[in-house]
Coordinates of C-alpha atoms in Angstrom, one line a residue:
M72 CA 0.2 0.0 0.0
S73 CA 2.2 2.6 -1.2
G74 CA 1.7 6.4 -1.7
L75 CA 1.4 7.4 2.0
K76 CA 3.5 10.8 2.3
M77 CA 5.1 12.0 5.4
F78 CA 4.2 15.0 7.4
C79 CA 5.6 16.5 10.5
Y80 CA 3.3 16.1 13.4
Q81 CA 4.4 19.6 15.0
C82 CA 4.3 21.7 11.9
S83 CA 2.1 19.6 9.7
Q84 CA 4.6 20.4 6.6
T85 CA 6.0 17.7 4.4
A86 CA 8.8 16.2 6.2
Q87 CA 12.4 16.5 4.7
G88 CA 14.6 13.6 5.1
E89 CA 13.7 11.4 7.9
G90 CA 11.9 13.8 10.0
C91 CA 11.3 17.5 10.5
T92 CA 12.8 19.2 13.6
I93 CA 11.4 22.4 15.1
N94 CA 13.3 24.0 18.0
G95 CA 15.2 20.7 18.3
V96 CA 12.4 18.4 18.6
C97 CA 11.7 15.8 16.1
G98 CA 8.1 15.7 15.3
K99 CA 6.0 12.4 14.7
K100 CA 4.0 12.8 11.3
P101 CA 0.3 13.0 11.6
T102 CA -0.1 10.2 9.0
V103 CA 1.7 7.9 11.3
A104 CA -0.1 8.9 14.4
R105 CA -3.4 8.5 12.6
L106 CA -2.3 5.2 11.6
Q107 CA -1.2 4.3 15.1
D108 CA -4.6 5.2 16.1
N109 CA -6.0 3.0 13.7
L110 CA -3.8 0.3 15.0
L111 CA -4.9 0.8 18.6
F112 CA -8.5 0.6 17.7
I113 CA -8.0 -2.6 16.0
I114 CA -6.0 -4.0 18.8
K115 CA -9.0 -3.1 21.0
G116 CA -11.2 -5.0 18.7
I117 CA -9.3 -8.1 18.7
S118 CA -8.8 -8.0 22.6
A119 CA -12.7 -8.0 23.1
Y120 CA -12.9 -10.8 20.8
L121 CA -10.3 -12.5 22.7
H122 CA -11.7 -11.7 26.0
H123 CA -14.6 -13.6 25.3
A124 CA -13.0 -16.6 24.2
R125 CA -10.8 -16.8 27.1
E126 CA -14.0 -16.5 29.3
L127 CA -14.8 -19.8 27.7
G128 CA -11.4 -21.3 28.2
Y129 CA -9.9 -20.7 24.5
A130 CA -6.7 -18.8 23.8
D131 CA -4.2 -18.7 20.9
P132 CA -0.4 -17.8 21.6
E133 CA 0.0 -16.2 18.3
I134 CA -2.7 -13.5 18.7
E135 CA -1.4 -12.7 21.9
H136 CA 2.2 -12.2 20.7
F137 CA 0.7 -10.0 18.1
L138 CA -1.1 -7.8 20.7
A139 CA 2.1 -7.3 22.6
D140 CA 4.0 -6.3 19.5
G141 CA 1.3 -4.1 18.1
F142 CA 1.0 -2.1 21.1
Y143 CA 4.8 -1.7 21.5
S144 CA 4.8 -0.3 18.0
T145 CA 2.9 2.7 19.0
L146 CA 5.0 3.7 21.7
T147 CA 6.5 7.4 21.2
N148 CA 9.6 7.4 19.1
V149 CA 9.6 3.8 18.6
N150 CA 8.4 3.9 14.9
F151 CA 7.8 6.4 12.3
D152 CA 7.3 4.5 9.2
S153 CA 3.8 4.8 7.9
E154 CA 4.2 1.9 5.6
R155 CA 5.1 -0.5 8.2
F156 CA 2.1 0.5 10.4
V157 CA 0.0 0.0 7.2
Q158 CA 1.4 -3.9 7.3
Y159 CA 0.8 -3.9 11.0
S160 CA -2.9 -3.2 10.2
L161 CA -3.2 -5.6 7.7
E162 CA -1.3 -8.1 9.8
A163 CA -3.8 -7.0 12.6
G164 CA -6.8 -7.9 10.1
K165 CA -5.2 -11.6 9.6
M166 CA -5.5 -11.8 13.3
N167 CA -8.8 -10.5 13.9
L168 CA -9.9 -13.4 11.4
K169 CA -7.8 -16.2 13.8
V170 CA -9.6 -14.4 17.0
M171 CA -13.3 -14.6 15.2
Q172 CA -12.7 -18.3 14.3
L173 CA -11.5 -19.1 17.8
L174 CA -14.5 -17.3 19.3
K175 CA -16.8 -19.1 16.9
K176 CA -15.3 -22.2 17.9
A177 CA -15.6 -21.5 21.7
H178 CA -19.4 -20.6 21.0
I179 CA -20.1 -23.7 19.2
E180 CA -18.3 -26.0 21.4
N181 CA -20.1 -24.9 24.4
Y182 CA -23.6 -24.0 23.0
G183 CA -23.9 -25.8 19.7
E184 CA -24.4 -24.8 16.1
P185 CA -26.7 -21.8 15.8
T186 CA -30.0 -22.6 13.9
P187 CA -32.7 -20.3 12.8
T188 CA -35.1 -19.5 15.5
A189 CA -38.0 -16.8 16.1
V190 CA -37.4 -14.4 19.1
E191 CA -40.2 -12.8 21.0
T192 CA -40.0 -8.8 21.6
G193 CA -42.8 -8.5 24.3
T194 CA -42.9 -9.3 28.1
K195 CA -43.8 -12.1 30.1
K196 CA -45.5 -11.8 33.6
G197 CA -43.2 -12.1 36.3
K198 CA -40.0 -10.8 37.6
G199 CA -37.0 -10.3 35.1
I200 CA -33.5 -9.6 34.3
I201 CA -32.2 -8.1 31.2
V202 CA -28.6 -9.0 29.8
T203 CA -27.2 -6.7 27.6
G204 CA -23.2 -6.9 26.2
H205 CA -21.6 -9.6 24.2
S206 CA -20.7 -12.2 26.7
L207 CA -22.6 -15.3 26.3
K208 CA -20.6 -17.1 28.6
A209 CA -22.1 -14.4 31.3
L210 CA -25.9 -15.2 30.1
G211 CA -25.0 -18.9 30.1
E212 CA -24.1 -18.5 34.0
L213 CA -27.1 -16.8 34.7
L214 CA -29.5 -19.0 33.0
K215 CA -28.0 -22.1 35.1
Q216 CA -28.4 -20.0 38.3
T217 CA -31.9 -18.8 37.8
E218 CA -33.4 -22.0 36.3
G219 CA -36.5 -23.3 38.0
K220 CA -36.6 -20.0 40.1
N221 CA -39.7 -18.2 38.3
I222 CA -37.2 -15.6 36.9
N223 CA -37.6 -14.3 33.3
I224 CA -34.3 -13.7 31.5
Y225 CA -34.4 -11.4 28.5
T226 CA -31.8 -10.0 26.2
H227 CA -31.0 -6.7 24.7
S228 CA -29.0 -5.5 21.7
E229 CA -26.1 -7.5 20.8
M230 CA -27.1 -10.5 22.9
L231 CA -30.1 -11.2 20.7
P232 CA -28.3 -14.0 18.8
A233 CA -28.0 -16.2 22.1
Y234 CA -31.2 -17.7 20.8
G235 CA -29.6 -19.2 17.7
Y236 CA -27.6 -21.4 20.2
P237 CA -29.1 -24.6 21.2
G238 CA -27.4 -24.8 24.4
L239 CA -28.7 -21.4 25.6
R240 CA -32.6 -21.4 24.1
K241 CA -33.0 -24.7 25.8
Y242 CA -33.6 -22.7 28.9
K243 CA -37.3 -22.1 28.8
H244 CA -36.8 -18.8 30.9
L245 CA -34.8 -17.1 28.3
V246 CA -38.1 -15.5 26.9
G247 CA -37.3 -12.5 24.6
N248 CA -35.6 -9.6 23.6
L249 CA -36.3 -6.1 24.5
G250 CA -35.1 -3.2 22.8
K251 CA -32.9 -2.5 19.8
A252 CA -29.4 -1.5 19.4
W253 CA -27.0 -0.5 22.5
Y254 CA -28.0 3.1 22.5
D255 CA -31.8 2.8 23.1
Q256 CA -30.7 1.3 26.7
K257 CA -31.4 4.5 28.8
E258 CA -35.2 4.9 27.7
L259 CA -35.2 0.9 27.8
F260 CA -34.1 0.4 31.4
S261 CA -36.2 3.3 32.4
K262 CA -39.4 1.8 30.9
Y263 CA -38.9 -1.8 32.6
Q264 CA -38.8 -2.7 36.0
L265 CA -35.8 -5.1 35.7
A266 CA -32.7 -6.0 37.2
I267 CA -29.9 -5.2 34.6
L268 CA -26.7 -6.9 33.7
G269 CA -24.2 -5.3 31.7
T270 CA -21.6 -7.8 30.3
S271 CA -19.0 -6.1 28.1
N272 CA -18.5 -2.6 26.2
C273 CA -21.5 -0.5 24.8
V274 CA -22.9 0.2 28.5
L275 CA -23.8 3.7 29.0
L276 CA -23.8 5.8 32.1
P277 CA -26.9 4.8 33.7
L278 CA -29.7 7.3 34.8
Q279 CA -30.6 7.8 38.3
D280 CA -34.1 5.9 38.0
Y281 CA -32.5 2.6 37.3
R282 CA -28.9 2.9 38.6
D283 CA -29.5 0.8 41.8
R284 CA -30.8 -2.1 39.9
M285 CA -28.1 -2.4 37.5
F286 CA -24.9 -4.6 37.7
T287 CA -21.7 -5.0 35.9
M288 CA -19.2 -7.6 35.6
G289 CA -15.9 -8.5 33.9
V290 CA -14.0 -5.4 32.4
T291 CA -17.2 -3.8 32.6
G292 CA -17.6 -0.8 35.0
L293 CA -20.0 2.3 35.7
P294 CA -19.7 4.6 38.5
G295 CA -22.3 3.9 41.5
V296 CA -23.3 0.8 40.0
K297 CA -22.6 -2.5 41.7
H298 CA -20.0 -4.8 40.1
I299 CA -20.3 -8.8 40.4
Q300 CA -17.1 -10.4 40.7
G301 CA -16.7 -13.7 38.8
Y302 CA -20.2 -15.3 38.0
D303 CA -21.7 -14.9 41.7
F304 CA -25.0 -13.4 40.7
S305 CA -26.6 -13.5 44.3
S306 CA -26.4 -9.8 44.8
L307 CA -28.5 -9.2 41.7
L308 CA -30.9 -12.0 42.5
E309 CA -31.3 -10.2 46.1
K310 CA -32.2 -6.9 44.2
L311 CA -34.5 -8.6 42.0
E312 CA -36.5 -9.6 45.1
E313 CA -37.4 -5.8 45.7
L314 CA -38.6 -5.3 42.2
P315 CA -42.3 -5.7 41.0
E316 CA -43.4 -8.1 38.6
L317 CA -43.8 -7.2 34.7
E318 CA -47.2 -7.6 33.2
E319 CA -47.8 -9.8 30.0
Q320 CA -47.4 -7.7 27.2
P321 CA -46.9 -9.5 23.8
G322 CA -44.7 -7.6 21.2
E323 CA -45.8 -6.5 17.8
I324 CA -43.2 -8.8 16.0
K325 CA -40.8 -11.7 16.1
L326 CA -37.1 -11.4 15.3
K327 CA -35.5 -14.3 13.3
T328 CA -31.7 -14.9 14.4
G329 CA -29.6 -18.2 14.0
F330 CA -28.4 -18.4 10.7
G331 CA -25.1 -20.0 11.0
K332 CA -22.7 -21.2 8.4
S333 CA -24.1 -24.6 8.4
T334 CA -27.6 -23.4 7.8
I335 CA -26.7 -21.6 4.8
L336 CA -24.6 -24.3 3.3
S337 CA -27.4 -26.9 3.6
L338 CA -29.1 -24.2 1.1
A339 CA -26.2 -24.1 -1.4
D340 CA -27.9 -26.4 -4.0
K341 CA -31.0 -24.2 -4.0
I342 CA -29.2 -20.8 -4.0
K343 CA -27.2 -22.0 -7.2
E344 CA -30.2 -22.8 -8.8
L345 CA -31.9 -19.6 -8.1
V346 CA -29.1 -17.5 -9.1
E347 CA -28.6 -19.6 -12.5
K348 CA -32.1 -19.0 -13.3
G349 CA -31.6 -15.2 -12.3
K350 CA -34.5 -15.4 -9.4
I351 CA -31.5 -14.1 -7.2
R352 CA -29.7 -11.3 -8.8
H353 CA -27.4 -9.9 -5.8
F354 CA -26.6 -10.4 -2.2
F355 CA -25.9 -7.5 0.1
L356 CA -24.5 -7.7 3.5
V357 CA -25.8 -4.7 5.3
G358 CA -24.8 -4.5 8.9
G359 CA -21.9 -3.2 11.5
C360 CA -21.6 -0.9 14.3
D361 CA -24.8 1.4 14.6
S362 CA -24.9 4.9 16.1
P363 CA -28.0 7.2 16.7
A364 CA -27.1 9.6 14.0
N365 CA -29.8 10.5 11.6
K366 CA -27.8 9.6 8.9
N367 CA -27.8 6.0 9.7
N368 CA -31.3 5.8 8.6
Y369 CA -29.5 5.3 5.2
Y370 CA -29.4 1.6 5.8
R371 CA -33.2 1.0 6.2
Q372 CA -34.1 3.3 3.0
F373 CA -31.2 1.3 1.1
V374 CA -32.8 -2.0 2.1
K375 CA -36.3 -0.8 1.4
Q376 CA -35.4 0.0 -2.2
L377 CA -33.6 -3.4 -2.8
P378 CA -35.4 -5.1 -5.7
K379 CA -37.1 -8.3 -4.9
E380 CA -34.7 -10.7 -6.5
T381 CA -31.8 -9.6 -3.7
I382 CA -30.8 -11.7 -0.5
I383 CA -29.6 -9.5 2.7
L384 CA -27.4 -10.7 4.9
T385 CA -27.0 -8.7 8.4
L386 CA -25.1 -8.7 11.7
A387 CA -24.0 -6.7 14.4
C388 CA -26.2 -4.0 16.4
G389 CA -26.6 -2.5 12.9
K390 CA -29.2 -5.2 12.0
Y391 CA -31.8 -3.5 14.2
R392 CA -32.0 -1.0 11.4
I393 CA -33.9 -3.6 9.1
N394 CA -34.7 -6.8 11.2
D395 CA -38.1 -5.8 11.5
L396 CA -38.8 -5.4 8.0
D397 CA -40.8 -8.4 6.5
L398 CA -38.9 -9.0 3.3
G399 CA -40.4 -12.6 2.2
D400 CA -38.5 -15.1 0.8
I401 CA -37.4 -16.3 -2.6
E402 CA -38.6 -20.0 -3.1
G403 CA -38.1 -20.6 0.4
I404 CA -34.9 -19.0 1.1
P405 CA -35.4 -16.1 3.4
R406 CA -34.6 -12.5 2.0
L407 CA -33.4 -11.3 5.4
I408 CA -30.5 -13.7 7.1
D409 CA -29.4 -12.6 10.5
L410 CA -25.9 -14.2 10.9
G411 CA -25.4 -13.1 14.6
Q412 CA -23.2 -10.4 16.3
C413 CA -20.2 -8.6 14.9
N414 CA -18.0 -11.5 15.6
D415 CA -19.9 -13.4 13.4
T416 CA -18.6 -11.6 10.4
I417 CA -16.6 -14.8 10.0
V418 CA -19.6 -16.4 9.1
A419 CA -20.3 -14.0 6.3
I420 CA -16.8 -14.5 5.2
E421 CA -17.2 -18.1 5.0
I422 CA -20.5 -17.9 3.2
A423 CA -18.9 -15.4 0.7
E424 CA -15.8 -17.8 0.4
A425 CA -18.6 -20.8 0.0
L426 CA -20.5 -18.7 -2.7
S427 CA -17.4 -18.1 -4.5
K428 CA -16.7 -22.0 -4.9
L429 CA -20.3 -22.6 -5.7
L430 CA -20.6 -20.1 -8.6
G431 CA -16.9 -20.3 -9.8
L432 CA -16.0 -16.8 -9.4
E433 CA -13.4 -14.8 -7.2
I434 CA -14.8 -12.9 -4.4
N435 CA -14.6 -9.7 -5.9
E436 CA -16.4 -10.9 -8.9
L437 CA -19.5 -12.3 -6.8
P438 CA -22.7 -10.4 -7.0
L439 CA -22.0 -9.4 -3.3
S440 CA -22.0 -5.9 -2.1
L441 CA -20.7 -4.9 1.3
I442 CA -22.8 -1.9 2.8
L443 CA -21.1 -1.3 6.2
M444 CA -21.7 0.9 9.2
W445 CA -19.1 2.3 10.9
M446 CA -18.1 3.2 14.6
E447 CA -16.4 1.6 17.1
Q448 CA -13.2 -0.6 17.8
K449 CA -14.4 -4.0 16.4
A450 CA -16.0 -2.4 13.2
V451 CA -12.0 -1.2 12.6
A452 CA -10.7 -4.7 13.1
I453 CA -13.3 -6.1 10.9
F454 CA -12.8 -3.4 8.2
W455 CA -9.1 -4.4 7.9
S456 CA -9.9 -8.1 8.0
L457 CA -11.6 -7.2 4.8
L458 CA -8.9 -5.5 3.5
Y459 CA -6.3 -8.5 4.4
L460 CA -8.7 -10.8 2.3
G461 CA -8.5 -8.3 -0.6
I462 CA -12.1 -7.4 -0.6
K463 CA -12.7 -4.4 -2.7
N464 CA -15.7 -1.7 -3.4
I465 CA -16.9 -1.6 0.0
Y466 CA -19.6 1.1 1.1
L467 CA -18.7 2.6 4.3
G468 CA -20.3 5.1 6.4
P469 CA -22.3 7.3 7.3
I470 CA -19.1 9.2 7.7
L471 CA -15.1 8.5 7.4
P472 CA -13.3 7.2 10.6
A473 CA -11.6 9.8 12.6
W474 CA -8.1 8.4 11.7
V475 CA -8.3 8.9 8.0
N476 CA -6.8 11.8 6.3
E477 CA -6.7 12.4 2.9
D478 CA -3.6 10.9 2.5
I479 CA -5.0 7.6 3.7
L480 CA -8.2 7.9 2.1
K481 CA -6.3 8.2 -1.4
V482 CA -4.7 4.8 -0.6
L483 CA -8.3 3.1 0.4
T484 CA -9.9 4.4 -2.8
E485 CA -7.2 3.8 -5.2
N486 CA -6.0 0.3 -3.7
Y487 CA -9.1 -1.4 -2.6
Q488 CA -12.0 0.9 -4.2
V489 CA -13.5 1.8 -0.9
K490 CA -16.5 4.3 -1.2
L491 CA -18.3 6.4 1.1
I492 CA -22.1 6.1 1.1
S493 CA -24.0 8.8 -0.7
Q494 CA -27.7 8.3 -1.1
P495 CA -29.5 5.0 -1.2
E496 CA -30.8 5.3 -4.5
E497 CA -27.6 6.6 -6.2
D498 CA -25.4 3.8 -4.5
L499 CA -28.0 1.2 -5.6
K500 CA -28.0 2.1 -8.9
N501 CA -24.4 2.2 -9.1
I502 CA -23.9 -1.2 -7.5
L503 CA -26.7 -2.8 -9.8
R504 CA -25.3 -1.1 -13.0
S505 CA -21.6 -2.8 -12.4

């Protein structure tokens, strides 16, 4: 990935020779500094996935070795080479693939292969606990400790994919998903008199009206909120005794989730037939890390305009932009397929590789487009995993990552044809025309 110029971090002027000096101080270049920020974001994403794998007893020394080297490379005055940081980022993308594969293995070996299931979105009569975050281990342990105690367990946001795993949905008191993406939690947690368990990132500073019934665990922590050590939920259950029962209130829709690799591959022959007959014209992956910005309405509008001969794969919290849409099916193949959490991007990649083999095309030749939402660290890690694999023509939005400057953007667009989303109609027209 050539073409990255060197600039002085202090004066923003083009560096001369090996560096620019102001008042005897050698400055680090903004492009290098931005690439270092990028690498730190990727490392944070990898670390999150590795944390959840380690919760379940799975580790990989190669990944851990890379994390140490990657962190070290960002120390002040250790490295001024922008090209080397690009290579670090691509290597980080490779490590992120490995850690997603590791976490997928950990989940399946503990909870079974995901299979499609419909999830309720209303409340059941009785006392309840709502679990938010990403830790299936935490949810599994909570389900064990509350089994047979007349306590309803609800999921929120990125915990929705838990219902796809047979080893978790076997618990009859895992009764439904409340709310949508992570950023609705203040309104949601105020609305329902539930005990709340935050298991990982994406927890917001709590409002006063639910602070005393919220609990965190693991690396998660909030001021004024009780923290659970290990998997001892006794303090949470004691608080639950003080709370009133919820009333029965059925949800307006059911959400479908749990489409694992095996489920999709079992449909391979049918998919190939439909593609060859022109009944499936294009596949879209629409998802990623959502935010409350109005610009993110783009993704819902984009999907609503897609032709009926298209299949939409979705994952991560961005799925809540579209997973309530009734898009029907194509001769038994659902048009909207929820693959799971952000770490289940590895499933999407495996499906793309399977489609490539099935249709005899290179991945970049497939009738497949990636329309991704951008926000936090795991999204950065996934983005560089895709670049490491050589995947091109990614549509990214609604704004560019903060670490991208003009120099970096030029390389991303020229080498990988990365595109910033514009208007749904215009982007869809360009994609289907190509």
